[in-house]
GROMACS .gro file of C-alpha atoms in nm:
model
  372
    1UNK     CA    1   8.607  10.211   8.706
    2UNK     CA    2   8.738  10.429   8.426
    3UNK     CA    3   8.866  10.774   8.346
    4UNK     CA    4   8.645  10.927   8.077
    5UNK     CA    5   8.835  11.248   8.008
    6UNK     CA    6   9.133  11.455   8.114
    7UNK     CA    7   9.202  11.829   8.089
    8UNK     CA    8   9.542  11.986   8.151
    9UNK     CA    9   9.619  12.357   8.167
   10UNK     CA   10   9.981  12.471   8.214
   11UNK     CA   11  10.083  12.122   8.321
   12UNK     CA   12  10.445  12.038   8.235
   13UNK     CA   13  10.474  12.094   7.857
   14UNK     CA   14  10.098  12.124   7.793
   15UNK     CA   15   9.925  12.461   7.747
   16UNK     CA   16   9.567  12.342   7.723
   17UNK     CA   17   9.497  11.978   7.648
   18UNK     CA   18   9.168  11.791   7.651
   19UNK     CA   19   9.154  11.416   7.592
   20UNK     CA   20   8.860  11.175   7.581
   21UNK     CA   21   8.913  10.807   7.656
   22UNK     CA   22   8.651  10.587   7.497
   23UNK     CA   23   8.833  10.254   7.495
   24UNK     CA   24   8.991  10.037   7.761
   25UNK     CA   25   9.342  10.050   7.617
   26UNK     CA   26   9.503  10.389   7.562
   27UNK     CA   27   9.848  10.367   7.405
   28UNK     CA   28  10.051  10.689   7.438
   29UNK     CA   29  10.329  10.673   7.180
   30UNK     CA   30  10.616  10.913   7.122
   31UNK     CA   31  10.987  10.966   7.151
   32UNK     CA   32  11.141  11.027   7.492
   33UNK     CA   33  11.090  11.375   7.634
   34UNK     CA   34  10.777  11.457   7.434
   35UNK     CA   35  10.522  11.441   7.717
   36UNK     CA   36  10.393  11.081   7.738
   37UNK     CA   37  10.470  11.037   8.106
   38UNK     CA   38  10.335  11.385   8.182
   39UNK     CA   39   9.987  11.264   8.091
   40UNK     CA   40   9.995  10.958   8.318
   41UNK     CA   41  10.154  11.171   8.592
   42UNK     CA   42   9.845  11.394   8.579
   43UNK     CA   43   9.615  11.089   8.598
   44UNK     CA   44   9.808  10.969   8.903
   45UNK     CA   45   9.762  11.309   9.068
   46UNK     CA   46   9.386  11.279   9.032
   47UNK     CA   47   9.405  10.970   9.252
   48UNK     CA   48   9.674  11.066   9.506
   49UNK     CA   49   9.691  11.446   9.493
   50UNK     CA   50  10.065  11.442   9.425
   51UNK     CA   51  10.314  11.344   9.158
   52UNK     CA   52  10.501  11.013   9.149
   53UNK     CA   53  10.800  11.192   8.994
   54UNK     CA   54  10.866  11.487   9.225
   55UNK     CA   55  10.776  11.620   9.569
   56UNK     CA   56  10.794  11.980   9.444
   57UNK     CA   57  10.468  12.103   9.296
   58UNK     CA   58  10.647  12.397   9.139
   59UNK     CA   59  10.825  12.160   8.901
   60UNK     CA   60  10.503  12.044   8.734
   61UNK     CA   61  10.381  12.396   8.645
   62UNK     CA   62  10.462  12.484   8.285
   63UNK     CA   63  10.774  12.700   8.261
   64UNK     CA   64  10.686  13.069   8.266
   65UNK     CA   65  10.339  13.013   8.416
   66UNK     CA   66  10.216  13.072   8.770
   67UNK     CA   67   9.943  12.810   8.803
   68UNK     CA   68   9.810  12.485   8.666
   69UNK     CA   69   9.488  12.287   8.645
   70UNK     CA   70   9.415  11.915   8.615
   71UNK     CA   71   9.059  11.794   8.571
   72UNK     CA   72   8.935  11.440   8.525
   73UNK     CA   73   8.585  11.301   8.472
   74UNK     CA   74   8.554  10.940   8.588
   75UNK     CA   75   8.299  10.661   8.621
   76UNK     CA   76   8.274  10.452   8.936
   77UNK     CA   77   7.990  10.227   9.051
   78UNK     CA   78   7.779  10.349   8.756
   79UNK     CA   79   7.810  10.709   8.878
   80UNK     CA   80   8.015  10.988   8.723
   81UNK     CA   81   8.251  11.209   8.920
   82UNK     CA   82   8.489  11.499   8.872
   83UNK     CA   83   8.825  11.549   9.040
   84UNK     CA   84   9.010  11.879   9.001
   85UNK     CA   85   9.358  11.975   9.116
   86UNK     CA   86   9.478  12.334   9.097
   87UNK     CA   87   9.811  12.482   9.202
   88UNK     CA   88   9.844  12.859   9.217
   89UNK     CA   89  10.085  13.123   9.335
   90UNK     CA   90  10.316  13.028   9.621
   91UNK     CA   91  10.250  12.662   9.533
   92UNK     CA   92   9.910  12.675   9.704
   93UNK     CA   93   9.723  12.358   9.612
   94UNK     CA   94   9.348  12.313   9.601
   95UNK     CA   95   9.162  11.989   9.532
   96UNK     CA   96   8.792  11.946   9.459
   97UNK     CA   97   8.585  11.631   9.435
   98UNK     CA   98   8.255  11.692   9.256
   99UNK     CA   99   8.305  12.069   9.298
  100UNK     CA  100   8.352  12.041   9.676
  101UNK     CA  101   8.685  12.147   9.827
  102UNK     CA  102   8.858  11.879  10.028
  103UNK     CA  103   9.083  11.959  10.323
  104UNK     CA  104   9.268  11.631  10.372
  105UNK     CA  105   9.426  11.392  10.121
  106UNK     CA  106   9.239  11.103  10.279
  107UNK     CA  107   8.917  11.262  10.145
  108UNK     CA  108   9.059  11.221   9.793
  109UNK     CA  109   9.193  10.868   9.829
  110UNK     CA  110   8.963  10.596   9.701
  111UNK     CA  111   8.757  10.813   9.467
  112UNK     CA  112   8.955  10.712   9.158
  113UNK     CA  113   9.167  10.403   9.225
  114UNK     CA  114   9.486  10.402   9.021
  115UNK     CA  115   9.765  10.145   9.009
  116UNK     CA  116  10.092  10.246   8.845
  117UNK     CA  117  10.352  10.005   8.714
  118UNK     CA  118  10.684  10.157   8.612
  119UNK     CA  119  11.037  10.025   8.553
  120UNK     CA  120  11.114  10.112   8.916
  121UNK     CA  121  10.850   9.860   9.027
  122UNK     CA  122  11.042   9.585   8.852
  123UNK     CA  123  11.308   9.647   9.119
  124UNK     CA  124  11.054   9.612   9.399
  125UNK     CA  125  11.193   9.274   9.504
  126UNK     CA  126  11.565   9.351   9.498
  127UNK     CA  127  11.546   9.711   9.623
  128UNK     CA  128  11.552   9.804   9.992
  129UNK     CA  129  11.273   9.781  10.253
  130UNK     CA  130  11.176  10.147  10.202
  131UNK     CA  131  11.041  10.072   9.853
  132UNK     CA  132  10.842   9.773   9.972
  133UNK     CA  133  10.694   9.972  10.261
  134UNK     CA  134  10.595  10.245  10.015
  135UNK     CA  135  10.420   9.982   9.802
  136UNK     CA  136  10.227   9.856  10.104
  137UNK     CA  137  10.138  10.202  10.234
  138UNK     CA  138  10.015  10.336   9.900
  139UNK     CA  139   9.784  10.045   9.832
  140UNK     CA  140   9.631  10.022  10.179
  141UNK     CA  141   9.569  10.398  10.172
  142UNK     CA  142   9.365  10.362   9.853
  143UNK     CA  143   9.150  10.086   9.998
  144UNK     CA  144   9.128  10.234  10.348
  145UNK     CA  145   9.195  10.611  10.354
  146UNK     CA  146   9.202  10.624  10.737
  147UNK     CA  147   9.524  10.422  10.718
  148UNK     CA  148   9.686  10.722  10.548
  149UNK     CA  149   9.589  10.936  10.847
  150UNK     CA  150   9.742  10.684  11.091
  151UNK     CA  151  10.061  10.686  10.885
  152UNK     CA  152  10.087  11.065  10.870
  153UNK     CA  153  10.040  11.094  11.247
  154UNK     CA  154  10.288  10.815  11.320
  155UNK     CA  155  10.556  10.976  11.101
  156UNK     CA  156  10.504  11.318  11.261
  157UNK     CA  157  10.552  11.172  11.609
  158UNK     CA  158  10.853  10.970  11.493
  159UNK     CA  159  11.021  11.289  11.367
  160UNK     CA  160  10.953  11.462  11.700
  161UNK     CA  161  11.086  11.165  11.898
  162UNK     CA  162  11.406  11.150  11.691
  163UNK     CA  163  11.459  11.524  11.738
  164UNK     CA  164  11.422  11.480  12.112
  165UNK     CA  165  11.676  11.195  12.108
  166UNK     CA  166  11.930  11.431  11.952
  167UNK     CA  167  11.910  11.681  12.240
  168UNK     CA  168  12.206  11.701  12.478
  169UNK     CA  169  11.969  11.635  12.766
  170UNK     CA  170  11.688  11.399  12.673
  171UNK     CA  171  11.352  11.455  12.843
  172UNK     CA  172  11.242  11.106  12.955
  173UNK     CA  173  10.886  11.221  13.028
  174UNK     CA  174  10.854  11.357  12.675
  175UNK     CA  175  10.983  11.030  12.532
  176UNK     CA  176  10.716  10.845  12.731
  177UNK     CA  177  10.447  11.059  12.572
  178UNK     CA  178  10.589  10.994  12.224
  179UNK     CA  179  10.617  10.621  12.296
  180UNK     CA  180  10.250  10.601  12.389
  181UNK     CA  181  10.148  10.780  12.071
  182UNK     CA  182  10.379  10.574  11.849
  183UNK     CA  183  10.241  10.255  12.003
  184UNK     CA  184   9.881  10.369  11.952
  185UNK     CA  185   9.916  10.459  11.584
  186UNK     CA  186  10.172  10.190  11.515
  187UNK     CA  187   9.941   9.916  11.643
  188UNK     CA  188   9.668  10.005  11.394
  189UNK     CA  189   9.924  10.022  11.114
  190UNK     CA  190  10.076   9.686  11.212
  191UNK     CA  191   9.737   9.513  11.208
  192UNK     CA  192   9.623   9.668  10.879
  193UNK     CA  193   9.954   9.582  10.714
  194UNK     CA  194   9.938   9.226  10.845
  195UNK     CA  195   9.589   9.174  10.708
  196UNK     CA  196   9.676   9.336  10.375
  197UNK     CA  197   9.985   9.119  10.330
  198UNK     CA  198   9.789   8.802  10.410
  199UNK     CA  199   9.544   8.889  10.133
  200UNK     CA  200   9.807   8.999   9.881
  201UNK     CA  201  10.014   8.686   9.951
  202UNK     CA  202   9.724   8.455   9.869
  203UNK     CA  203   9.635   8.641   9.550
  204UNK     CA  204   9.995   8.677   9.432
  205UNK     CA  205  10.065   8.309   9.495
  206UNK     CA  206   9.782   8.210   9.261
  207UNK     CA  207   9.888   8.475   9.010
  208UNK     CA  208  10.248   8.359   9.015
  209UNK     CA  209  10.148   8.002   8.942
  210UNK     CA  210   9.970   8.123   8.629
  211UNK     CA  211  10.272   8.325   8.518
  212UNK     CA  212  10.515   8.036   8.571
  213UNK     CA  213  10.306   7.742   8.454
  214UNK     CA  214  10.273   7.609   8.811
  215UNK     CA  215  10.652   7.570   8.833
  216UNK     CA  216  10.706   7.818   9.118
  217UNK     CA  217  10.543   7.859   9.457
  218UNK     CA  218  10.544   8.223   9.577
  219UNK     CA  219  10.510   8.304   9.946
  220UNK     CA  220  10.502   8.655  10.093
  221UNK     CA  221  10.503   8.719  10.468
  222UNK     CA  222  10.516   9.024  10.691
  223UNK     CA  223  10.858   9.094  10.844
  224UNK     CA  224  10.801   9.299  11.159
  225UNK     CA  225  10.988   9.355  11.484
  226UNK     CA  226  10.729   9.269  11.746
  227UNK     CA  227  10.655   8.908  11.644
  228UNK     CA  228  10.298   8.992  11.550
  229UNK     CA  229  10.082   8.680  11.520
  230UNK     CA  230   9.774   8.622  11.307
  231UNK     CA  231   9.561   8.634  11.623
  232UNK     CA  232   9.699   8.954  11.775
  233UNK     CA  233   9.449   9.234  11.833
  234UNK     CA  234   9.524   9.605  11.805
  235UNK     CA  235   9.559   9.619  12.185
  236UNK     CA  236   9.807   9.330  12.188
  237UNK     CA  237  10.010   9.498  11.913
  238UNK     CA  238  10.004   9.827  12.106
  239UNK     CA  239  10.138   9.660  12.422
  240UNK     CA  240  10.411   9.474  12.232
  241UNK     CA  241  10.528   9.787  12.052
  242UNK     CA  242  10.523  10.001  12.366
  243UNK     CA  243  10.723   9.740  12.555
  244UNK     CA  244  10.981   9.722  12.275
  245UNK     CA  245  11.017  10.103  12.268
  246UNK     CA  246  11.061  10.122  12.647
  247UNK     CA  247  11.309   9.832  12.657
  248UNK     CA  248  11.519   9.989  12.383
  249UNK     CA  249  11.511  10.348  12.513
  250UNK     CA  250  11.871  10.359  12.638
  251UNK     CA  251  11.994  10.228  12.303
  252UNK     CA  252  11.784  10.490  12.120
  253UNK     CA  253  11.929  10.767  12.336
  254UNK     CA  254  12.280  10.642  12.263
  255UNK     CA  255  12.224  10.612  11.886
  256UNK     CA  256  11.991  10.916  11.870
  257UNK     CA  257  11.733  10.740  11.657
  258UNK     CA  258  11.429  10.513  11.698
  259UNK     CA  259  11.525  10.154  11.625
  260UNK     CA  260  11.188   9.981  11.650
  261UNK     CA  261  10.857  10.052  11.485
  262UNK     CA  262  10.654  10.023  11.166
  263UNK     CA  263  10.913  10.242  10.988
  264UNK     CA  264  11.145   9.937  10.986
  265UNK     CA  265  10.904   9.676  10.846
  266UNK     CA  266  10.967   9.471  10.535
  267UNK     CA  267  10.836   9.178  10.332
  268UNK     CA  268  10.980   8.826  10.319
  269UNK     CA  269  10.949   8.696   9.963
  270UNK     CA  270  11.016   8.330   9.885
  271UNK     CA  271  11.004   8.120   9.569
  272UNK     CA  272  11.004   7.746   9.638
  273UNK     CA  273  11.124   7.823   9.995
  274UNK     CA  274  11.424   8.028   9.877
  275UNK     CA  275  11.459   8.401   9.949
  276UNK     CA  276  11.410   8.552   9.603
  277UNK     CA  277  11.581   8.876   9.710
  278UNK     CA  278  11.902   8.680   9.768
  279UNK     CA  279  11.879   8.379   9.540
  280UNK     CA  280  11.630   8.467   9.269
  281UNK     CA  281  11.740   8.540   8.912
  282UNK     CA  282  11.661   8.878   8.757
  283UNK     CA  283  11.385   8.711   8.556
  284UNK     CA  284  11.232   8.559   8.868
  285UNK     CA  285  11.250   8.890   9.054
  286UNK     CA  286  11.074   9.066   8.766
  287UNK     CA  287  10.806   8.799   8.747
  288UNK     CA  288  10.744   8.834   9.122
  289UNK     CA  289  10.708   9.210   9.073
  290UNK     CA  290  10.451   9.148   8.799
  291UNK     CA  291  10.267   8.906   9.029
  292UNK     CA  292  10.257   9.171   9.303
  293UNK     CA  293  10.123   9.438   9.070
  294UNK     CA  294   9.857   9.208   8.926
  295UNK     CA  295   9.763   9.113   9.283
  296UNK     CA  296   9.731   9.479   9.370
  297UNK     CA  297   9.474   9.518   9.091
  298UNK     CA  298   9.282   9.208   9.199
  299UNK     CA  299   9.276   9.311   9.566
  300UNK     CA  300   9.137   9.655   9.485
  301UNK     CA  301   8.874   9.486   9.269
  302UNK     CA  302   8.777   9.262   9.561
  303UNK     CA  303   8.760   9.552   9.806
  304UNK     CA  304   8.573   9.811   9.593
  305UNK     CA  305   8.399   9.576   9.346
  306UNK     CA  306   8.559   9.744   9.045
  307UNK     CA  307   8.890   9.727   8.864
  308UNK     CA  308   9.123  10.022   8.922
  309UNK     CA  309   9.269  10.226   8.638
  310UNK     CA  310   9.613  10.093   8.543
  311UNK     CA  311   9.913  10.299   8.431
  312UNK     CA  312  10.196  10.115   8.256
  313UNK     CA  313  10.472  10.373   8.227
  314UNK     CA  314  10.741  10.250   7.989
  315UNK     CA  315  10.723   9.900   8.136
  316UNK     CA  316  10.724   9.707   7.809
  317UNK     CA  317  11.069   9.834   7.718
  318UNK     CA  318  11.198   9.654   8.029
  319UNK     CA  319  11.023   9.320   7.966
  320UNK     CA  320  11.087   9.050   7.710
  321UNK     CA  321  10.799   8.961   7.478
  322UNK     CA  322  10.702   8.655   7.681
  323UNK     CA  323  10.652   8.861   7.997
  324UNK     CA  324  10.478   9.138   7.800
  325UNK     CA  325  10.218   8.889   7.680
  326UNK     CA  326  10.184   8.726   8.022
  327UNK     CA  327  10.119   9.064   8.181
  328UNK     CA  328   9.853   9.168   7.927
  329UNK     CA  329   9.688   8.824   7.928
  330UNK     CA  330   9.624   8.850   8.303
  331UNK     CA  331   9.491   9.206   8.310
  332UNK     CA  332   9.137   9.131   8.200
  333UNK     CA  333   8.886   9.413   8.167
  334UNK     CA  334   9.105   9.692   8.307
  335UNK     CA  335   9.131  10.043   8.164
  336UNK     CA  336   9.497  10.099   8.083
  337UNK     CA  337   9.718  10.392   7.997
  338UNK     CA  338  10.042  10.269   7.842
  339UNK     CA  339  10.337  10.491   7.753
  340UNK     CA  340  10.579  10.359   7.496
  341UNK     CA  341  10.834  10.479   7.245
  342UNK     CA  342  10.752  10.176   7.031
  343UNK     CA  343  10.436  10.171   6.819
  344UNK     CA  344  10.510   9.801   6.764
  345UNK     CA  345  10.374   9.735   7.115
  346UNK     CA  346  10.021   9.785   6.980
  347UNK     CA  347  10.031   9.429   6.843
  348UNK     CA  348  10.007   9.298   7.200
  349UNK     CA  349   9.662   9.451   7.249
  350UNK     CA  350   9.317   9.395   7.106
  351UNK     CA  351   9.307   9.645   6.819
  352UNK     CA  352   8.930   9.704   6.840
  353UNK     CA  353   8.963   9.813   7.205
  354UNK     CA  354   9.273  10.029   7.162
  355UNK     CA  355   9.309  10.404   7.110
  356UNK     CA  356   9.647  10.529   6.996
  357UNK     CA  357   9.765  10.879   7.087
  358UNK     CA  358  10.075  11.011   6.914
  359UNK     CA  359  10.262  11.266   7.122
  360UNK     CA  360  10.519  11.509   6.988
  361UNK     CA  361  10.645  11.821   7.167
  362UNK     CA  362  10.334  11.858   7.380
  363UNK     CA  363  10.094  11.800   7.090
  364UNK     CA  364   9.863  11.498   7.100
  365UNK     CA  365   9.700  11.334   6.801
  366UNK     CA  366   9.430  11.073   6.852
  367UNK     CA  367   9.451  10.859   6.541
  368UNK     CA  368   9.076  10.799   6.547
  369UNK     CA  369   8.968  11.162   6.530
  370UNK     CA  370   9.274  11.320   6.372
  371UNK     CA  371   9.390  11.529   6.665
  372UNK     CA  372   9.316  11.735   6.976
   0.00000   0.00000   0.00000
């Protein structure tokens, strides 16, 4: 899987930019604030339909303009495709896949698989459960777009249930309806998360051994509230979750929020039987984060039979040279887009398979063809 070209019109600080990507490694070099991350942000939007930097589409439209366009030609399973994202007046967004309008984000997910690794991901281990749930949700959604639909529906019902809990007089019949729906969607999410984490744990354990010279044993397990076993079916999970919601209803009414559910899940992460979130050094936590990201790439490859496109957004500035080399060594034949303020980072990559783009004030120069 690879992105062959990218066109941006009125996106951030770009008026009209067209880039071709002919090599696996694309190094985007420039000082801070020149537009490096804007390019990888656009690539991310081709995969997910939204930015990883803001929830407000208005912010990504070039100042003084009313609309924007992102277009990307890609290759997947020996077939070419085109994804287009347009945002017009009143922030109205339209997305096309191969010239056909899509109506739901789940129709976009999985067309162009993208994995992003940023400095924030290096905090994945020591940050709170919300960040780890986001990691899980994003990756399952790429592999299985229907999961995204389950998640959207679950979160809508959760918001409605919490609003009901805040009423002076709580409608018990309405809560029962919400509980049934939360249990239905939550059960599917529980099972899909459980199976995903089992796979990612096995891959990341092997990956971590490589990164640490077999000195550390990494174990990742699913931390959930209904004691879900490896043998539980969707129906068993539904019954367990519904029972927990009903048993805790009085407490929820008192606290005016929903205590139990998939919105409280987390990961247990151990190195040599010790909780790395509590006892791991910063170096160990960063190496675990690298293991997780590399596992993400490998799992997508296993599921869709192709490597995803990888974005490394200013990651090398946060890693020492040893971890830089370990990361690159384990990436294999993956198309990469790397942003960096340091041209010196090019020495880490195979020069014959690397394109270097210099970026300055929204202008991009490909050193192989002299400019764009």
